[in-house]
Amino acid sequence: MSIRNSIAEEFRRAVNDPANIENGVVNWDYVEADVMIEFTVDTIIENMGSLSEFFDYFEVLIDLHLETAA
């Protein structure tokens, strides 16, 4: 499985974790933290090239989630 697919899978898990929802709204900082804890910064940099690439992809995942949740 590619790192992007693995991140997307963990993202979906984290988005649905009740601990990451406050007042009915997803706290994206908590979701991001869960993903980073799962993969570690070093693993993300090694597989994606930079944290910037990760954050760009994370934003894409948020956008996709919001589009499909609407």
Tab-separated table of N, CA, C and O in Angstrom:
chain	number	residue	atom	x	y	z
A	1	MET	N	0.858	-1.179	0.000
A	1	MET	CA	0.000	0.000	0.000
A	1	MET	C	0.897	1.234	0.000
A	1	MET	O	1.883	1.291	0.723
A	2	SER	N	0.520	2.225	-0.776
A	2	SER	CA	1.311	3.456	-0.830
A	2	SER	C	1.111	4.279	0.442
A	2	SER	O	0.112	4.107	1.157
A	3	ILE	N	2.054	5.154	0.700
A	3	ILE	CA	1.956	6.008	1.895
A	3	ILE	C	0.710	6.884	1.835
A	3	ILE	O	0.043	7.096	2.839
A	4	ARG	N	0.370	7.373	0.651
A	4	ARG	CA	-0.829	8.213	0.521
A	4	ARG	C	-2.089	7.426	0.869
A	4	ARG	O	-2.977	7.940	1.540
A	5	ASN	N	-2.164	6.185	0.406
A	5	ASN	CA	-3.323	5.357	0.751
A	5	ASN	C	-3.364	5.071	2.252
A	5	ASN	O	-4.432	5.082	2.855
A	6	SER	N	-2.212	4.820	2.830
A	6	SER	CA	-2.146	4.571	4.273
A	6	SER	C	-2.552	5.803	5.064
A	6	SER	O	-3.272	5.701	6.065
A	7	ILE	N	-2.107	6.965	4.614
A	7	ILE	CA	-2.490	8.215	5.282
A	7	ILE	C	-3.988	8.434	5.148
A	7	ILE	O	-4.661	8.804	6.125
A	8	ALA	N	-4.537	8.200	3.965
A	8	ALA	CA	-5.977	8.377	3.765
A	8	ALA	C	-6.780	7.441	4.661
A	8	ALA	O	-7.804	7.843	5.228
A	9	GLU	N	-6.313	6.226	4.815
A	9	GLU	CA	-6.987	5.256	5.687
A	9	GLU	C	-6.967	5.731	7.145
A	9	GLU	O	-7.984	5.678	7.846
A	10	GLU	N	-5.817	6.183	7.609
A	10	GLU	CA	-5.714	6.692	8.975
A	10	GLU	C	-6.528	7.974	9.146
A	10	GLU	O	-7.151	8.198	10.180
A	11	PHE	N	-6.548	8.809	8.124
A	11	PHE	CA	-7.348	10.030	8.134
A	11	PHE	C	-8.820	9.678	8.355
A	11	PHE	O	-9.485	10.270	9.205
A	12	ARG	N	-9.332	8.718	7.590
A	12	ARG	CA	-10.736	8.302	7.739
A	12	ARG	C	-11.013	7.793	9.150
A	12	ARG	O	-12.059	8.086	9.730
A	13	ARG	N	-10.093	7.012	9.692
A	13	ARG	CA	-10.277	6.515	11.054
A	13	ARG	C	-10.326	7.676	12.041
A	13	ARG	O	-11.196	7.757	12.892
A	14	ALA	N	-9.383	8.608	11.891
A	14	ALA	CA	-9.283	9.735	12.820
A	14	ALA	C	-10.480	10.679	12.716
A	14	ALA	O	-10.950	11.213	13.723
A	15	VAL	N	-10.988	10.870	11.511
A	15	VAL	CA	-12.151	11.745	11.315
A	15	VAL	C	-13.373	11.176	12.040
A	15	VAL	O	-14.206	11.933	12.538
A	16	ASN	N	-13.455	9.867	12.103
A	16	ASN	CA	-14.606	9.228	12.735
A	16	ASN	C	-14.404	8.911	14.216
A	16	ASN	O	-15.301	8.368	14.855
A	17	ASP	N	-13.270	9.277	14.753
A	17	ASP	CA	-12.986	9.049	16.173
A	17	ASP	C	-13.709	10.120	16.994
A	17	ASP	O	-13.456	11.315	16.822
A	18	PRO	N	-14.628	9.719	17.874
A	18	PRO	CA	-15.371	10.702	18.676
A	18	PRO	C	-14.458	11.650	19.472
A	18	PRO	O	-14.857	12.784	19.748
A	19	ALA	N	-13.254	11.218	19.801
A	19	ALA	CA	-12.332	12.082	20.543
A	19	ALA	C	-11.860	13.267	19.703
A	19	ALA	O	-11.356	14.246	20.248
A	20	ASN	N	-12.028	13.170	18.378
A	20	ASN	CA	-11.581	14.246	17.489
A	20	ASN	C	-12.718	15.157	17.051
A	20	ASN	O	-12.541	15.987	16.160
A	21	ILE	N	-13.863	15.008	17.684
A	21	ILE	CA	-15.027	15.820	17.341
A	21	ILE	C	-15.415	16.640	18.565
A	21	ILE	O	-15.610	16.105	19.650
A	22	GLU	N	-15.507	17.948	18.358
A	22	GLU	CA	-15.895	18.871	19.437
A	22	GLU	C	-17.142	19.621	19.007
A	22	GLU	O	-17.156	20.249	17.935
A	23	ASN	N	-18.169	19.551	19.829
A	23	ASN	CA	-19.426	20.236	19.542
A	23	ASN	C	-19.950	19.889	18.156
A	23	ASN	O	-20.441	20.744	17.422
A	24	GLY	N	-19.793	18.621	17.764
A	24	GLY	CA	-20.307	18.152	16.488
A	24	GLY	C	-19.451	18.480	15.276
A	24	GLY	O	-19.843	18.211	14.150
A	25	VAL	N	-18.274	19.069	15.506
A	25	VAL	CA	-17.402	19.490	14.410
A	25	VAL	C	-16.050	18.794	14.550
A	25	VAL	O	-15.494	18.713	15.642
A	26	VAL	N	-15.535	18.313	13.418
A	26	VAL	CA	-14.223	17.664	13.431
A	26	VAL	C	-13.151	18.692	13.781
A	26	VAL	O	-13.115	19.780	13.211
A	27	ASN	N	-12.311	18.358	14.730
A	27	ASN	CA	-11.150	19.197	15.051
A	27	ASN	C	-9.987	18.681	14.201
A	27	ASN	O	-9.408	17.634	14.490
A	28	TRP	N	-9.677	19.420	13.137
A	28	TRP	CA	-8.670	18.978	12.171
A	28	TRP	C	-7.286	18.888	12.792
A	28	TRP	O	-6.465	18.078	12.363
A	29	ASP	N	-7.017	19.692	13.796
A	29	ASP	CA	-5.717	19.604	14.476
A	29	ASP	C	-5.551	18.245	15.157
A	29	ASP	O	-4.469	17.659	15.131
A	30	TYR	N	-6.630	17.742	15.747
A	30	TYR	CA	-6.577	16.437	16.393
A	30	TYR	C	-6.399	15.320	15.357
A	30	TYR	O	-5.644	14.370	15.578
A	31	VAL	N	-7.116	15.462	14.238
A	31	VAL	CA	-6.994	14.470	13.166
A	31	VAL	C	-5.561	14.453	12.647
A	31	VAL	O	-4.949	13.388	12.494
A	32	GLU	N	-5.018	15.631	12.401
A	32	GLU	CA	-3.630	15.744	11.933
A	32	GLU	C	-2.670	15.109	12.934
A	32	GLU	O	-1.757	14.365	12.550
A	33	ALA	N	-2.875	15.375	14.202
A	33	ALA	CA	-2.003	14.816	15.240
A	33	ALA	C	-2.077	13.293	15.242
A	33	ALA	O	-1.042	12.618	15.331
A	34	ASP	N	-3.277	12.740	15.111
A	34	ASP	CA	-3.417	11.281	15.063
A	34	ASP	C	-2.648	10.693	13.893
A	34	ASP	O	-1.966	9.669	14.032
A	35	VAL	N	-2.758	11.328	12.730
A	35	VAL	CA	-2.054	10.828	11.545
A	35	VAL	C	-0.545	10.914	11.755
A	35	VAL	O	0.192	9.970	11.463
A	36	MET	N	-0.085	12.036	12.280
A	36	MET	CA	1.360	12.209	12.501
A	36	MET	C	1.890	11.203	13.523
A	36	MET	O	2.984	10.681	13.345
A	37	ILE	N	1.121	10.936	14.547
A	37	ILE	CA	1.549	9.958	15.555
A	37	ILE	C	1.638	8.572	14.929
A	37	ILE	O	2.573	7.819	15.198
A	38	GLU	N	0.680	8.244	14.077
A	38	GLU	CA	0.654	6.922	13.446
A	38	GLU	C	1.865	6.701	12.535
A	38	GLU	O	2.430	5.618	12.504
A	39	PHE	N	2.269	7.730	11.801
A	39	PHE	CA	3.316	7.550	10.790
A	39	PHE	C	4.667	8.140	11.157
A	39	PHE	O	5.661	7.777	10.557
A	40	THR	N	4.730	9.042	12.070
A	40	THR	CA	5.920	9.792	12.482
A	40	THR	C	6.402	10.736	11.380
A	40	THR	O	6.254	10.449	10.191
A	41	VAL	N	6.975	11.822	11.804
A	41	VAL	CA	7.480	12.842	10.881
A	41	VAL	C	8.545	12.248	9.969
A	41	VAL	O	8.547	12.482	8.757
A	42	ASP	N	9.448	11.460	10.535
A	42	ASP	CA	10.526	10.878	9.726
A	42	ASP	C	9.982	9.988	8.610
A	42	ASP	O	10.459	10.052	7.475
A	43	THR	N	9.000	9.178	8.913
A	43	THR	CA	8.412	8.295	7.904
A	43	THR	C	7.722	9.104	6.809
A	43	THR	O	7.848	8.784	5.625
A	44	ILE	N	7.015	10.140	7.207
A	44	ILE	CA	6.331	10.986	6.221
A	44	ILE	C	7.349	11.657	5.302
A	44	ILE	O	7.196	11.638	4.075
A	45	ILE	N	8.393	12.224	5.867
A	45	ILE	CA	9.419	12.882	5.047
A	45	ILE	C	10.100	11.867	4.134
A	45	ILE	O	10.313	12.139	2.948
A	46	GLU	N	10.427	10.714	4.669
A	46	GLU	CA	11.097	9.673	3.885
A	46	GLU	C	10.252	9.229	2.685
A	46	GLU	O	10.771	9.012	1.602
A	47	ASN	N	8.939	9.121	2.897
A	47	ASN	CA	8.061	8.598	1.851
A	47	ASN	C	7.429	9.658	0.964
A	47	ASN	O	7.057	9.358	-0.171
A	48	MET	N	7.286	10.882	1.478
A	48	MET	CA	6.640	11.932	0.693
A	48	MET	C	7.612	13.022	0.254
A	48	MET	O	7.263	13.864	-0.556
A	49	GLY	N	8.798	13.032	0.830
A	49	GLY	CA	9.798	14.014	0.431
A	49	GLY	C	9.884	15.226	1.327
A	49	GLY	O	10.948	15.818	1.460
A	50	SER	N	8.752	15.613	1.935
A	50	SER	CA	8.756	16.784	2.819
A	50	SER	C	7.449	16.832	3.609
A	50	SER	O	6.451	16.218	3.218
A	51	LEU	N	7.466	17.593	4.673
A	51	LEU	CA	6.226	17.810	5.427
A	51	LEU	C	5.256	18.654	4.620
A	51	LEU	O	4.038	18.509	4.747
A	52	SER	N	5.786	19.518	3.788
A	52	SER	CA	4.943	20.349	2.932
A	52	SER	C	4.050	19.474	2.048
A	52	SER	O	2.859	19.756	1.878
A	53	GLU	N	4.623	18.413	1.493
A	53	GLU	CA	3.841	17.473	0.678
A	53	GLU	C	2.736	16.832	1.504
A	53	GLU	O	1.613	16.660	1.035
A	54	PHE	N	3.066	16.479	2.744
A	54	PHE	CA	2.057	15.895	3.626
A	54	PHE	C	0.922	16.877	3.874
A	54	PHE	O	-0.248	16.526	3.758
A	55	PHE	N	1.267	18.111	4.228
A	55	PHE	CA	0.228	19.096	4.546
A	55	PHE	C	-0.629	19.415	3.329
A	55	PHE	O	-1.847	19.602	3.451
A	56	ASP	N	-0.026	19.460	2.144
A	56	ASP	CA	-0.807	19.665	0.919
A	56	ASP	C	-1.797	18.517	0.731
A	56	ASP	O	-2.964	18.734	0.407
A	57	TYR	N	-1.327	17.294	0.932
A	57	TYR	CA	-2.191	16.129	0.786
A	57	TYR	C	-3.269	16.103	1.872
A	57	TYR	O	-4.432	15.765	1.602
A	58	PHE	N	-2.913	16.480	3.085
A	58	PHE	CA	-3.875	16.535	4.188
A	58	PHE	C	-5.013	17.494	3.843
A	58	PHE	O	-6.181	17.202	4.087
A	59	GLU	N	-4.688	18.637	3.249
A	59	GLU	CA	-5.711	19.605	2.829
A	59	GLU	C	-6.625	19.008	1.762
A	59	GLU	O	-7.837	19.241	1.776
A	60	VAL	N	-6.063	18.236	0.841
A	60	VAL	CA	-6.866	17.554	-0.174
A	60	VAL	C	-7.838	16.588	0.500
A	60	VAL	O	-9.024	16.528	0.135
A	61	LEU	N	-7.348	15.844	1.478
A	61	LEU	CA	-8.214	14.905	2.199
A	61	LEU	C	-9.341	15.633	2.927
A	61	LEU	O	-10.485	15.167	2.931
A	62	ILE	N	-9.033	16.762	3.531
A	62	ILE	CA	-10.072	17.558	4.198
A	62	ILE	C	-11.118	18.001	3.183
A	62	ILE	O	-12.325	17.859	3.411
A	63	ASP	N	-10.662	18.543	2.052
A	63	ASP	CA	-11.593	19.006	1.020
A	63	ASP	C	-12.491	17.863	0.537
A	63	ASP	O	-13.711	18.042	0.400
A	64	LEU	N	-11.906	16.699	0.282
A	64	LEU	CA	-12.684	15.549	-0.163
A	64	LEU	C	-13.704	15.129	0.902
A	64	LEU	O	-14.846	14.804	0.591
A	65	HIS	N	-13.271	15.144	2.142
A	65	HIS	CA	-14.172	14.773	3.239
A	65	HIS	C	-15.342	15.747	3.301
A	65	HIS	O	-16.502	15.318	3.423
A	66	LEU	N	-15.058	17.029	3.225
A	66	LEU	CA	-16.127	18.036	3.319
A	66	LEU	C	-17.075	17.954	2.128
A	66	LEU	O	-18.281	18.161	2.280
A	67	GLU	N	-16.545	17.658	0.951
A	67	GLU	CA	-17.384	17.536	-0.248
A	67	GLU	C	-18.318	16.338	-0.121
A	67	GLU	O	-19.494	16.427	-0.502
A	68	THR	N	-17.812	15.231	0.381
A	68	THR	CA	-18.637	14.031	0.461
A	68	THR	C	-19.565	14.052	1.670
A	68	THR	O	-20.586	13.346	1.669
A	69	ALA	N	-19.245	14.836	2.676
A	69	ALA	CA	-20.067	14.911	3.884
A	69	ALA	C	-21.249	15.868	3.697
A	69	ALA	O	-22.199	15.838	4.469
A	70	ALA	N	-21.160	16.719	2.689
A	70	ALA	CA	-22.207	17.744	2.487
A	70	ALA	C	-23.459	17.175	1.875
A	70	ALA	O	-23.583	16.168	1.341
